[in-house]
């Protein structure tokens, strides 16, 4: 027990803390879950899946644009060589 406490934590607090550590909740997940109103349904995993799909689509588009713009540019090796 910490020296600044006069009584130990209740066992449910200890078990709850151990469970949270075992689940490896991130700060963002914990903040998300704490912000859900009591009457609302917690859809964290569904929302994360949706966001992952969005970020993958964003990455695909970004890579496609990068590939297309690099393919349109002349290669630096051929442009740096001058005829003699």
C-alpha atoms as a printed R data frame, in Angstrom:
   type eleno elety resid chain resno       x      y       z
1  ATOM     1    CA   UNK     A     1   0.000  0.000   0.000
2  ATOM     2    CA   UNK     A     2   1.173  3.518  -0.744
3  ATOM     3    CA   UNK     A     3   2.350  5.522   2.276
4  ATOM     4    CA   UNK     A     4  -0.124  8.340   1.519
5  ATOM     5    CA   UNK     A     5  -3.178  6.045   1.786
6  ATOM     6    CA   UNK     A     6  -4.922  5.045   4.973
7  ATOM     7    CA   UNK     A     7  -6.905  2.144   3.476
8  ATOM     8    CA   UNK     A     8  -6.292 -0.325   0.675
9  ATOM     9    CA   UNK     A     9  -8.276 -0.237  -2.562
10 ATOM    10    CA   UNK     A    10 -11.436 -2.328  -2.742
11 ATOM    11    CA   UNK     A    11 -10.839 -5.650  -4.520
12 ATOM    12    CA   UNK     A    12 -13.167 -4.632  -7.367
13 ATOM    13    CA   UNK     A    13 -10.919 -1.624  -8.045
14 ATOM    14    CA   UNK     A    14  -7.843 -3.839  -8.115
15 ATOM    15    CA   UNK     A    15  -9.479 -6.432 -10.383
16 ATOM    16    CA   UNK     A    16 -10.863 -3.731 -12.666
17 ATOM    17    CA   UNK     A    17  -7.408 -2.201 -13.024
18 ATOM    18    CA   UNK     A    18  -5.849 -5.589 -13.800
19 ATOM    19    CA   UNK     A    19  -8.550 -6.303 -16.379
20 ATOM    20    CA   UNK     A    20  -7.967 -2.959 -18.100
21 ATOM    21    CA   UNK     A    21  -4.222 -3.615 -18.183
22 ATOM    22    CA   UNK     A    22  -4.840 -7.069 -19.672
23 ATOM    23    CA   UNK     A    23  -7.098 -5.590 -22.360
24 ATOM    24    CA   UNK     A    24  -4.397 -3.034 -23.238
25 ATOM    25    CA   UNK     A    25  -6.766 -0.126 -23.664
26 ATOM    26    CA   UNK     A    26  -5.184  2.826 -25.403
27 ATOM    27    CA   UNK     A    27  -5.729  6.319 -24.055
28 ATOM    28    CA   UNK     A    28  -7.852  7.105 -27.109
29 ATOM    29    CA   UNK     A    29 -10.073  4.045 -26.610
30 ATOM    30    CA   UNK     A    30 -10.549  4.840 -22.943
31 ATOM    31    CA   UNK     A    31 -11.437  8.475 -23.718
32 ATOM    32    CA   UNK     A    32 -13.846  7.341 -26.451
33 ATOM    33    CA   UNK     A    33 -15.573  4.847 -24.179
34 ATOM    34    CA   UNK     A    34 -15.828  7.358 -21.336
35 ATOM    35    CA   UNK     A    35 -17.478  9.880 -23.673
36 ATOM    36    CA   UNK     A    36 -20.324  7.524 -24.641
37 ATOM    37    CA   UNK     A    37 -23.495  8.569 -22.791
38 ATOM    38    CA   UNK     A    38 -24.915  5.898 -20.448
39 ATOM    39    CA   UNK     A    39 -28.043  5.485 -22.589
40 ATOM    40    CA   UNK     A    40 -26.065  5.138 -25.850
41 ATOM    41    CA   UNK     A    41 -24.527  2.010 -27.321
42 ATOM    42    CA   UNK     A    42 -20.724  1.728 -27.332
43 ATOM    43    CA   UNK     A    43 -19.724  1.136 -30.962
44 ATOM    44    CA   UNK     A    44 -15.965  1.559 -30.561
45 ATOM    45    CA   UNK     A    45 -14.893 -1.545 -32.500
46 ATOM    46    CA   UNK     A    46 -17.379 -0.864 -35.313
47 ATOM    47    CA   UNK     A    47 -16.197  2.749 -35.569
48 ATOM    48    CA   UNK     A    48 -12.519  1.727 -35.580
49 ATOM    49    CA   UNK     A    49 -13.179 -0.772 -38.402
50 ATOM    50    CA   UNK     A    50 -14.889  1.949 -40.423
51 ATOM    51    CA   UNK     A    51 -12.048  4.388 -39.840
52 ATOM    52    CA   UNK     A    52  -9.459  1.756 -40.835
53 ATOM    53    CA   UNK     A    53 -11.307  1.217 -44.117
54 ATOM    54    CA   UNK     A    54 -11.278  4.977 -44.707
55 ATOM    55    CA   UNK     A    55  -7.559  5.309 -44.009
56 ATOM    56    CA   UNK     A    56  -6.757  2.361 -46.301
57 ATOM    57    CA   UNK     A    57  -8.786  3.951 -49.095
58 ATOM    58    CA   UNK     A    58  -7.004  7.256 -48.471
59 ATOM    59    CA   UNK     A    59  -3.612  5.490 -48.668
60 ATOM    60    CA   UNK     A    60  -4.596  3.759 -51.928
61 ATOM    61    CA   UNK     A    61  -5.615  7.083 -53.491
62 ATOM    62    CA   UNK     A    62  -2.466  8.790 -52.209
63 ATOM    63    CA   UNK     A    63  -0.238  6.026 -53.590
64 ATOM    64    CA   UNK     A    64  -2.060  6.105 -56.922
65 ATOM    65    CA   UNK     A    65  -1.550  9.877 -57.215
66 ATOM    66    CA   UNK     A    66   2.121  9.573 -56.216
67 ATOM    67    CA   UNK     A    67   2.674  6.738 -58.694
68 ATOM    68    CA   UNK     A    68   0.928  8.610 -61.499
69 ATOM    69    CA   UNK     A    69   2.858 11.832 -60.890
70 ATOM    70    CA   UNK     A    70   6.212 10.022 -60.698
71 ATOM    71    CA   UNK     A    71   5.424  8.047 -63.870
72 ATOM    72    CA   UNK     A    72   4.664 11.285 -65.739
73 ATOM    73    CA   UNK     A    73   8.041 12.845 -64.859
74 ATOM    74    CA   UNK     A    74  11.044 12.009 -67.049
75 ATOM    75    CA   UNK     A    75  13.627  9.931 -65.250
76 ATOM    76    CA   UNK     A    76  16.496 11.946 -63.800
77 ATOM    77    CA   UNK     A    77  19.119  9.614 -65.296
78 ATOM    78    CA   UNK     A    78  18.028 10.205 -68.896
79 ATOM    79    CA   UNK     A    79  17.580 13.963 -68.475
80 ATOM    80    CA   UNK     A    80  20.982 14.460 -66.826
81 ATOM    81    CA   UNK     A    81  22.875 12.861 -69.727
82 ATOM    82    CA   UNK     A    82  23.706 15.280 -72.499
83 ATOM    83    CA   UNK     A    83  24.718 14.292 -76.026
84 ATOM    84    CA   UNK     A    84  28.433 14.688 -76.889
